PDB file of C-alpha atoms in Angstrom:
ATOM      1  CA  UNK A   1      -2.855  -5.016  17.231  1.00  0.00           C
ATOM      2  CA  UNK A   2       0.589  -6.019  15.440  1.00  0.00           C
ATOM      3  CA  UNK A   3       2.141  -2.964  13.941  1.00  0.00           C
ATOM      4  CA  UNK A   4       4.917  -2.183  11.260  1.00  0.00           C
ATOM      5  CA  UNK A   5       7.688   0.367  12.878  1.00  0.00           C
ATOM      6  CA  UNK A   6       8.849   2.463  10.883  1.00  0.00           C
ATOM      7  CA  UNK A   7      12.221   4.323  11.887  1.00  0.00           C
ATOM      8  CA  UNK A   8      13.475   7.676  11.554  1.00  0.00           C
ATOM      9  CA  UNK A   9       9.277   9.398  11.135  1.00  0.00           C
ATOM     10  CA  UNK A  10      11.501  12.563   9.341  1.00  0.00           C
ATOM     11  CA  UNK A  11      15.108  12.485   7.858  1.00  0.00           C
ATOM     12  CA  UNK A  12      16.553  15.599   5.825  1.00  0.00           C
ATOM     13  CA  UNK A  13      19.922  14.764   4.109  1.00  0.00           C
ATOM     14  CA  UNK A  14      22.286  16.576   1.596  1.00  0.00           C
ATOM     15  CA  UNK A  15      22.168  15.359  -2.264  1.00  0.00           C
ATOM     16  CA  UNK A  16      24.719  12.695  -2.576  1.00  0.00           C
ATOM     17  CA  UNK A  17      24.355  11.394   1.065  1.00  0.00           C
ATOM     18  CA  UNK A  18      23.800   7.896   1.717  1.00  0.00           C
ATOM     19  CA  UNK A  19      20.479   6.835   3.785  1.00  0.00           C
ATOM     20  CA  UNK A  20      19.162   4.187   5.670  1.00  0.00           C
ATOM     21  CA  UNK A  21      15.386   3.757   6.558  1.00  0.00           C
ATOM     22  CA  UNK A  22      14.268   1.206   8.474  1.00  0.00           C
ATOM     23  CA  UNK A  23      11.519  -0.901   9.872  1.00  0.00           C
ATOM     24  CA  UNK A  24      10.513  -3.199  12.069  1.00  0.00           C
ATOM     25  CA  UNK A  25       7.834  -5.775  10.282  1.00  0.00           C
ATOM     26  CA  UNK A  26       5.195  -7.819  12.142  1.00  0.00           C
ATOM     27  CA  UNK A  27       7.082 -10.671  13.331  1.00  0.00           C
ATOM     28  CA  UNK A  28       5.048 -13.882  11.874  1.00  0.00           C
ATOM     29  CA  UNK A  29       5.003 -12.141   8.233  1.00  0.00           C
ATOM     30  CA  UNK A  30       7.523 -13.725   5.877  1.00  0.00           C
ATOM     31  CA  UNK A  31       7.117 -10.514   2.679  1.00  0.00           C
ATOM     32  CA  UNK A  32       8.362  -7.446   2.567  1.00  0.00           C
ATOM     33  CA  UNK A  33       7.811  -4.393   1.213  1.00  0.00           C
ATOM     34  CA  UNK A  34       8.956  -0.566   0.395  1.00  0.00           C
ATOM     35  CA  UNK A  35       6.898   1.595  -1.666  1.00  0.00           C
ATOM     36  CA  UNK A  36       7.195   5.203  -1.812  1.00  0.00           C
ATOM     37  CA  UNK A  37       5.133   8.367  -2.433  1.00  0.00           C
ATOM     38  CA  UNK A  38       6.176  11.592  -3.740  1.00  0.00           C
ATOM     39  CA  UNK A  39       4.372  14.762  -2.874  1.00  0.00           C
ATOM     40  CA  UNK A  40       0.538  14.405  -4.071  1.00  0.00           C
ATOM     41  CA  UNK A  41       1.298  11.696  -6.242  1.00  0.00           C
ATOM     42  CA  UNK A  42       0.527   7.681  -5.943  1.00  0.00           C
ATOM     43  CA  UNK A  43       1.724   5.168  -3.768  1.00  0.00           C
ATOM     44  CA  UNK A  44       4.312   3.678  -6.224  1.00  0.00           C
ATOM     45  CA  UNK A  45       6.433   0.306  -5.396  1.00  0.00           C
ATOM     46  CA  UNK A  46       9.639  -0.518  -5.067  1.00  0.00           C
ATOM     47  CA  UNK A  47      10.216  -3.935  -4.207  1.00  0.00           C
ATOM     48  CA  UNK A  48       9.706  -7.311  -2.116  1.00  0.00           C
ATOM     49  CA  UNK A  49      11.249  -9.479  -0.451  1.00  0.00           C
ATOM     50  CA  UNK A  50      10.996 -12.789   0.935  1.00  0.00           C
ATOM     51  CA  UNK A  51      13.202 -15.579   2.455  1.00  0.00           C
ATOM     52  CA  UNK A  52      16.108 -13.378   2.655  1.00  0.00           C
ATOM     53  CA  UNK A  53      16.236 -11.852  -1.058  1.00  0.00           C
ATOM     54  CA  UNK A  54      14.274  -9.924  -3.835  1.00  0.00           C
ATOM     55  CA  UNK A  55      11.278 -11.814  -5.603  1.00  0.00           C
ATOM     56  CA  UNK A  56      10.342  -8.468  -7.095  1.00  0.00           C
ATOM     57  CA  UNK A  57      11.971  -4.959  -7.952  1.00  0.00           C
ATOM     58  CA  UNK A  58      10.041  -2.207 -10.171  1.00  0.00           C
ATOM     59  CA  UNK A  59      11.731   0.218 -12.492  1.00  0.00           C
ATOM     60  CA  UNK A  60      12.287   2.637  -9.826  1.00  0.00           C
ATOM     61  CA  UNK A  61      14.681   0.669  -7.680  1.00  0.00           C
ATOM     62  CA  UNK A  62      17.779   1.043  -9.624  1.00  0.00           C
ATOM     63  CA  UNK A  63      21.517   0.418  -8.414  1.00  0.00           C
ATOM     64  CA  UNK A  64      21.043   2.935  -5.736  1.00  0.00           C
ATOM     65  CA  UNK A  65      18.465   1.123  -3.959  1.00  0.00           C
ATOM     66  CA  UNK A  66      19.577  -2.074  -1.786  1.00  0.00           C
ATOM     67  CA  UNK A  67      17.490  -3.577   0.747  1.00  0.00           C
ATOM     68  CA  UNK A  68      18.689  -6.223   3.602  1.00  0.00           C
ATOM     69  CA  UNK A  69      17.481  -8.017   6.387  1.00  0.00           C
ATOM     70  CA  UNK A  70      20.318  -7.650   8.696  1.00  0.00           C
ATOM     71  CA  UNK A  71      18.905  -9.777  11.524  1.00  0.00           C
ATOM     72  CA  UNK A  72      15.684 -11.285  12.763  1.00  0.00           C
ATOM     73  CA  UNK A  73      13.539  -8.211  13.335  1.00  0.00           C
ATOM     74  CA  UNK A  74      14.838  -5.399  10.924  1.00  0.00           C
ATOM     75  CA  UNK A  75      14.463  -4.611   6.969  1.00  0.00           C
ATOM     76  CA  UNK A  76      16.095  -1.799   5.985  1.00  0.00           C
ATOM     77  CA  UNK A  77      16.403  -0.085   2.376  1.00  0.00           C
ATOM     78  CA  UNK A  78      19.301   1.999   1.369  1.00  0.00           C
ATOM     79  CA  UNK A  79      19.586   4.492  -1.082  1.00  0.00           C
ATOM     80  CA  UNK A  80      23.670   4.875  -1.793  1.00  0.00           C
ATOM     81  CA  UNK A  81      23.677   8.632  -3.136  1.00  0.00           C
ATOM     82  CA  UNK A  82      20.629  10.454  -3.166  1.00  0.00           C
ATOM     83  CA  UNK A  83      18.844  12.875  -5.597  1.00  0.00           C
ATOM     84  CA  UNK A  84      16.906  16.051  -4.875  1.00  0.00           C
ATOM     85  CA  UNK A  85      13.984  13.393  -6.728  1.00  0.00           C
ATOM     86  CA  UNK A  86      14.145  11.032  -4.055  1.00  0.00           C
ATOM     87  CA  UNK A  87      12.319  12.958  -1.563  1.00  0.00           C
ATOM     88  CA  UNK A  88       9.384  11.268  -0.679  1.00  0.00           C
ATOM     89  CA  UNK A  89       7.422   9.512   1.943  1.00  0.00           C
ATOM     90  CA  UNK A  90       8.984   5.566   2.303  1.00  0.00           C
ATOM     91  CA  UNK A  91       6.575   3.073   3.664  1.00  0.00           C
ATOM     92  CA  UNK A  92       7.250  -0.324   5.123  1.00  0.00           C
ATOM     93  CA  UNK A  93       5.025  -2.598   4.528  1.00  0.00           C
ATOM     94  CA  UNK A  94       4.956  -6.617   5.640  1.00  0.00           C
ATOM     95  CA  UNK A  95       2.168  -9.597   4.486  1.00  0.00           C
ATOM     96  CA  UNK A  96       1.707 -13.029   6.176  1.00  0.00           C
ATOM     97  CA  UNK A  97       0.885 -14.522   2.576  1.00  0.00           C
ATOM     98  CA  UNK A  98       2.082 -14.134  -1.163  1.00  0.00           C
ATOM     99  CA  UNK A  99       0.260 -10.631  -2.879  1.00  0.00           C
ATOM    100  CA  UNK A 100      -0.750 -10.215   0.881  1.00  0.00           C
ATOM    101  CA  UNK A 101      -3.151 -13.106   0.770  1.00  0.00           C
ATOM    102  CA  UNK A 102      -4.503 -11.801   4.346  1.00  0.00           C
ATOM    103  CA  UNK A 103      -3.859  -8.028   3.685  1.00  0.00           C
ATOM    104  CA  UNK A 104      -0.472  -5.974   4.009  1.00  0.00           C
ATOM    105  CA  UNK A 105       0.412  -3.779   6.943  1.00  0.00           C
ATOM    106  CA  UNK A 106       1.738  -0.606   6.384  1.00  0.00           C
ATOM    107  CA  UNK A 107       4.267   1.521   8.722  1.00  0.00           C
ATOM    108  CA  UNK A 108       3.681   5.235   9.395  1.00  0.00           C
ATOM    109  CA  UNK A 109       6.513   6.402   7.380  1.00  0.00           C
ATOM    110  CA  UNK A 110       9.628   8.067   6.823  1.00  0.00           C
ATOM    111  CA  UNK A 111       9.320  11.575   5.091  1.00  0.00           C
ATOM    112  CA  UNK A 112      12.595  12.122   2.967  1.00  0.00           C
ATOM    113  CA  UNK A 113      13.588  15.382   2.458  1.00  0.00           C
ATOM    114  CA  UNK A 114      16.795  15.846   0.558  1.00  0.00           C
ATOM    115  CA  UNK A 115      18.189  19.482   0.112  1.00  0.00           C
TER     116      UNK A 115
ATOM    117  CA  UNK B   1       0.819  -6.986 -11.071  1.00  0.00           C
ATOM    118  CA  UNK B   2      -2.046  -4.919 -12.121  1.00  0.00           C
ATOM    119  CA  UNK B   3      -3.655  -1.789 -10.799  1.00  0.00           C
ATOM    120  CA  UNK B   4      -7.589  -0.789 -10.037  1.00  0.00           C
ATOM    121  CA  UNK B   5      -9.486   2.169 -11.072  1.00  0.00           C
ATOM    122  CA  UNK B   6     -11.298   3.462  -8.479  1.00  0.00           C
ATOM    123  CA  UNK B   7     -14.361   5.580  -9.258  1.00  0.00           C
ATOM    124  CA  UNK B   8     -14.742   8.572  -8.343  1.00  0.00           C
ATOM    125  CA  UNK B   9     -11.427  10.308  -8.282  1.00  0.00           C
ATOM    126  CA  UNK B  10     -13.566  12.606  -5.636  1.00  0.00           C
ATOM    127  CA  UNK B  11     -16.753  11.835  -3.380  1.00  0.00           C
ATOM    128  CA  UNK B  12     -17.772  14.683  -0.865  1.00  0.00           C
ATOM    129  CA  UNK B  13     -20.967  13.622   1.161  1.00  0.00           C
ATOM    130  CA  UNK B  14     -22.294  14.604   4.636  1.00  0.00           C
ATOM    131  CA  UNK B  15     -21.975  12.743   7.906  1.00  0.00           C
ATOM    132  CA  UNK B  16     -24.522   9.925   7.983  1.00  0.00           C
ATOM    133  CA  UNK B  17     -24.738   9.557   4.185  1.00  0.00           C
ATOM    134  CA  UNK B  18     -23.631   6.106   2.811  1.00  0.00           C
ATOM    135  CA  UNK B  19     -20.616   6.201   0.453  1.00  0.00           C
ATOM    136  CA  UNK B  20     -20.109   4.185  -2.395  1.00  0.00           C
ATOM    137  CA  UNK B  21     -16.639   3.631  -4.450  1.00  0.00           C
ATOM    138  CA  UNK B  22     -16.047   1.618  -7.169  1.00  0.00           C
ATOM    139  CA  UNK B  23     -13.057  -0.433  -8.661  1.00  0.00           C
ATOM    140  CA  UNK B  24     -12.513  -1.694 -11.863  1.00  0.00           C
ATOM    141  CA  UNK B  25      -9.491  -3.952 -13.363  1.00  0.00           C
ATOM    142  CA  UNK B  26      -8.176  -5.681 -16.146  1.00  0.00           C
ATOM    143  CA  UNK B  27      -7.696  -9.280 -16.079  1.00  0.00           C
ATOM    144  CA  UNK B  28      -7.886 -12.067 -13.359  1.00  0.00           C
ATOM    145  CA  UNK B  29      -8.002 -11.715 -10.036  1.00  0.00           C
ATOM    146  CA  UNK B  30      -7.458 -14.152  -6.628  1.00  0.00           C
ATOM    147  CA  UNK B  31      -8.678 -10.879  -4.750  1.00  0.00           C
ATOM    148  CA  UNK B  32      -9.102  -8.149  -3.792  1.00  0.00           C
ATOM    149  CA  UNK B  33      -7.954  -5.851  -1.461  1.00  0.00           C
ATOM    150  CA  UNK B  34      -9.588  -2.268  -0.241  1.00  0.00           C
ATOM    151  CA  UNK B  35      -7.323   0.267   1.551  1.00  0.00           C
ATOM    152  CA  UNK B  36      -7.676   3.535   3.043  1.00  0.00           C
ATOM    153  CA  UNK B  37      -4.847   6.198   3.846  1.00  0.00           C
ATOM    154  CA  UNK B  38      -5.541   9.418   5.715  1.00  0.00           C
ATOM    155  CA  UNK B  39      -3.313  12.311   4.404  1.00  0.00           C
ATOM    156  CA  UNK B  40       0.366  11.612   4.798  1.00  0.00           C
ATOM    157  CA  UNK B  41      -0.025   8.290   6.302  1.00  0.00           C
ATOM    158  CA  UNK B  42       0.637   5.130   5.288  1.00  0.00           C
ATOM    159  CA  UNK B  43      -2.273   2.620   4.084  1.00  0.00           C
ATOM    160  CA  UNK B  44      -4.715   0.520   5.864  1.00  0.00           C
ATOM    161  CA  UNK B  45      -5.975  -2.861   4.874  1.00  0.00           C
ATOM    162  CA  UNK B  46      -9.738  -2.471   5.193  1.00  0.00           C
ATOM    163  CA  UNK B  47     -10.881  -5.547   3.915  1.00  0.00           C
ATOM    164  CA  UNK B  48     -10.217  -8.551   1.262  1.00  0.00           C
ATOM    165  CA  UNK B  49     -12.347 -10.104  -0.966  1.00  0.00           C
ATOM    166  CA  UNK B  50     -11.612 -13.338  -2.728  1.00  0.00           C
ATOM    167  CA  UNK B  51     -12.667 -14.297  -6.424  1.00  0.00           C
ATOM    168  CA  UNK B  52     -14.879 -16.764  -5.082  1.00  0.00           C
ATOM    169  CA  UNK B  53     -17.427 -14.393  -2.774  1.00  0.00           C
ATOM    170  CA  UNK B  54     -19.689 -12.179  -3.883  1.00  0.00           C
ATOM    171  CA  UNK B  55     -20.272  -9.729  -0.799  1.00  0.00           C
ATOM    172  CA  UNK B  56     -18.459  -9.301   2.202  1.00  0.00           C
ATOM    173  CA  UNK B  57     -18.977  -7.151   5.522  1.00  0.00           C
ATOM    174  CA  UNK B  58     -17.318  -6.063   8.204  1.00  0.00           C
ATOM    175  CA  UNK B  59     -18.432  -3.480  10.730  1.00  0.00           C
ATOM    176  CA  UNK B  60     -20.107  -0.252   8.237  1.00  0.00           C
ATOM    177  CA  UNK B  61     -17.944  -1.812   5.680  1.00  0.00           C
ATOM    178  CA  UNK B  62     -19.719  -3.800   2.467  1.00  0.00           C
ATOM    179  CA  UNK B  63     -17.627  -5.190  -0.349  1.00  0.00           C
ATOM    180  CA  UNK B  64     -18.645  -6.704  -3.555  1.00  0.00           C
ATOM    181  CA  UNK B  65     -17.021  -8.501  -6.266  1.00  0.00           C
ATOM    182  CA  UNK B  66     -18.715  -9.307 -10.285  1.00  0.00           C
ATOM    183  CA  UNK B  67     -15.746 -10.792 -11.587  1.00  0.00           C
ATOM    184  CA  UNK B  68     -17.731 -11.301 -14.673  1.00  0.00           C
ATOM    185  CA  UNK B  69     -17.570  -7.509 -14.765  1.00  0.00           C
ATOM    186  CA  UNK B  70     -14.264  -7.044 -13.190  1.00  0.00           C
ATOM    187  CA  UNK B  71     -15.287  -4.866 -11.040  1.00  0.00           C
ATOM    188  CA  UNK B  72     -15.854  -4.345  -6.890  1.00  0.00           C
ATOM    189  CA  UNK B  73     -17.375  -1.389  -4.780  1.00  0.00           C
ATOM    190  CA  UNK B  74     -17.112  -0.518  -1.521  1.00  0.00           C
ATOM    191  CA  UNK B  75     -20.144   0.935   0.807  1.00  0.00           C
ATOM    192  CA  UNK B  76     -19.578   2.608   3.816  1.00  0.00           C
ATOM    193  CA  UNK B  77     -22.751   3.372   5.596  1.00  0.00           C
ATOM    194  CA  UNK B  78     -23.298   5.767   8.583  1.00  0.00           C
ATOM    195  CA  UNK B  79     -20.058   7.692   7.416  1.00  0.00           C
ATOM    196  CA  UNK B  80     -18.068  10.278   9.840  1.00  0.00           C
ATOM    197  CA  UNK B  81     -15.815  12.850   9.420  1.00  0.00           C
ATOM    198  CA  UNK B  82     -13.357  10.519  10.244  1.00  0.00           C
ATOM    199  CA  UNK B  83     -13.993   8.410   7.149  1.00  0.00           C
ATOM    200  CA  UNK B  84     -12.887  11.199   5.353  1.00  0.00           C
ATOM    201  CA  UNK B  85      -9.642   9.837   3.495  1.00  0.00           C
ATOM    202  CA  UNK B  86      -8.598   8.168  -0.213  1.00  0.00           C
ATOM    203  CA  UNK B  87      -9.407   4.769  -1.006  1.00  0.00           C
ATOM    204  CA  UNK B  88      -7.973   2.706  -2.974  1.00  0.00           C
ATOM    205  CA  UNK B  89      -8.548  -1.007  -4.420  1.00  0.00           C
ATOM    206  CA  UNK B  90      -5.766  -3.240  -5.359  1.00  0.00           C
ATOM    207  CA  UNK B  91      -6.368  -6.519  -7.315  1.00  0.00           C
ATOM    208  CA  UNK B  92      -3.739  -9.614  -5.934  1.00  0.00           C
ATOM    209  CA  UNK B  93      -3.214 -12.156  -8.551  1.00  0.00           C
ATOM    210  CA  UNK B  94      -1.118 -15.192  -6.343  1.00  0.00           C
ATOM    211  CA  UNK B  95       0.332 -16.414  -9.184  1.00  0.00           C
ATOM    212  CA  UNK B  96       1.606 -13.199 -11.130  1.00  0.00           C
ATOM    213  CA  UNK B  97       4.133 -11.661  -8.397  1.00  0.00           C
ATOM    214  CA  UNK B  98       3.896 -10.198  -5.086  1.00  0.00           C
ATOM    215  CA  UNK B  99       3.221  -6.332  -5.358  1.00  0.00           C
ATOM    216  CA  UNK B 100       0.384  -4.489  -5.103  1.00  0.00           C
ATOM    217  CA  UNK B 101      -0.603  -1.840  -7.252  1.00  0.00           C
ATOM    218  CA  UNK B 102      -2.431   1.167  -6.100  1.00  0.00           C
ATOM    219  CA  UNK B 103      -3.728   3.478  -8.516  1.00  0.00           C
ATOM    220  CA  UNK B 104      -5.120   7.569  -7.903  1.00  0.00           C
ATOM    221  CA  UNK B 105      -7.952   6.085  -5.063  1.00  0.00           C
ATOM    222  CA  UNK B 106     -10.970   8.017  -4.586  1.00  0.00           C
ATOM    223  CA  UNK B 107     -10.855  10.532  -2.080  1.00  0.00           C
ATOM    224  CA  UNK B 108     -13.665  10.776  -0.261  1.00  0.00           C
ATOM    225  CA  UNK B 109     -14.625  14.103   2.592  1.00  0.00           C
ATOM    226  CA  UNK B 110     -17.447  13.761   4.680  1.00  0.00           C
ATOM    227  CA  UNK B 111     -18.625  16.998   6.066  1.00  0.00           C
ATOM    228  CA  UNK B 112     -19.817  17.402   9.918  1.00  0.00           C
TER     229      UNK B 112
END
């Protein structure tokens, strides 16, 4: 079955430090997604993404947040300087239709810790 | 966007039992989606229901939709300690934006 890769599983950076998490969406899907989830709290998301920019950003992605689409395969988000609130699991998620008219797949995740 | 309210925030049964969780929502709806996410994980689309069926099955799975009550539940029958998990609905409306909103879920333990 198709999967969403999700790349690094763990990364630990230093407040301030720049990240990059990435993933590897199911290739046929044309949406994108990154939604995050702090420590016993809910999923929460972040934004979308479709034919190369944003359709949809919440309140949480802010000026430190980019996301890009470097080549065929990858979607990446980057968060520029990062807070000691920022730690949380990031999932990837990708959707063949619009509101994930079939479903969205989720990645594993990449637990943030910063220190 | 809008987000469900799932019903119970907790469900402990025993292996075997059926479960039942509910989901309620605002406004709406194209349709609906059902997810499941083990601790730490990331979610997994059970199963979508559209605004235009009433019941839907796959494998121990049941869904059904009232949009005249806005609301949906979700049976699973036969459960395992391996259904134990959260669940959580998410209402898709094509036409108001493309996230999905996932609210607190119900988590649900099944005991061996």
């Amino acid at each position: 079955e198709p999967e969403v890769t999700q790349t690094p599983s763990h990364q630990v950076t230093q407040m301030g430090q720049e990240v990059i998490l990435r993933c590897v969406p199911i290739s046929n899907h044309l949406y994108f997604y990154w939604y995050r989830q702090i420590l016993g709290q809910k999923v929460e998301f972040l934004v979308s993404f479709y034919n190369n920019e944003i359709s949809e950003k919440s309140e949480i992605f802010d000026d430190q947040f980019s996301v890009e689409r470097p080549d065929g395969s990858n979607f990446t988000l980057k968060i520029r300087s990062t807070k000691l609130e920022d730690s949380a699991m990031y999932f990837c998620a990708s959707s063949e239709m619009w509101s994930g008219g079939d479903g969205y797949t989720f990645g594993s995740g990449t637990r943030l810790t910063v220190v | 966007s809008q987000q469900g309210e799932e019903d119970p925030q907790a469900l402990s049964i025993q292996e075997g039992e059926n479960a039942t969780m509910n989901c309620s929502y605002k406004t709406s709806i194209n349709n609906l989606q059902w997810y499941r996410q083990n601790s730490g994980r990331g979610l997994v689309h059970l199963i979508l229901i559209r605004s235009n069926e009433r019941e839907k099955h796959s494998g121990r799975l049941r869904v059904t939709l009232d949009t005249s009550k806005k609301s949906s539940s979700l049976l699973i029958t036969a459960s395992r300690a391996a259904d134990t998990a959260s669940y959580f609905c998410a209402p898709a409306v094509e036409t108001s934006g493309s996230r999905l909103t996932f609210g607190e879920g119900t988590q649900l333990t099944v005991n061996p």
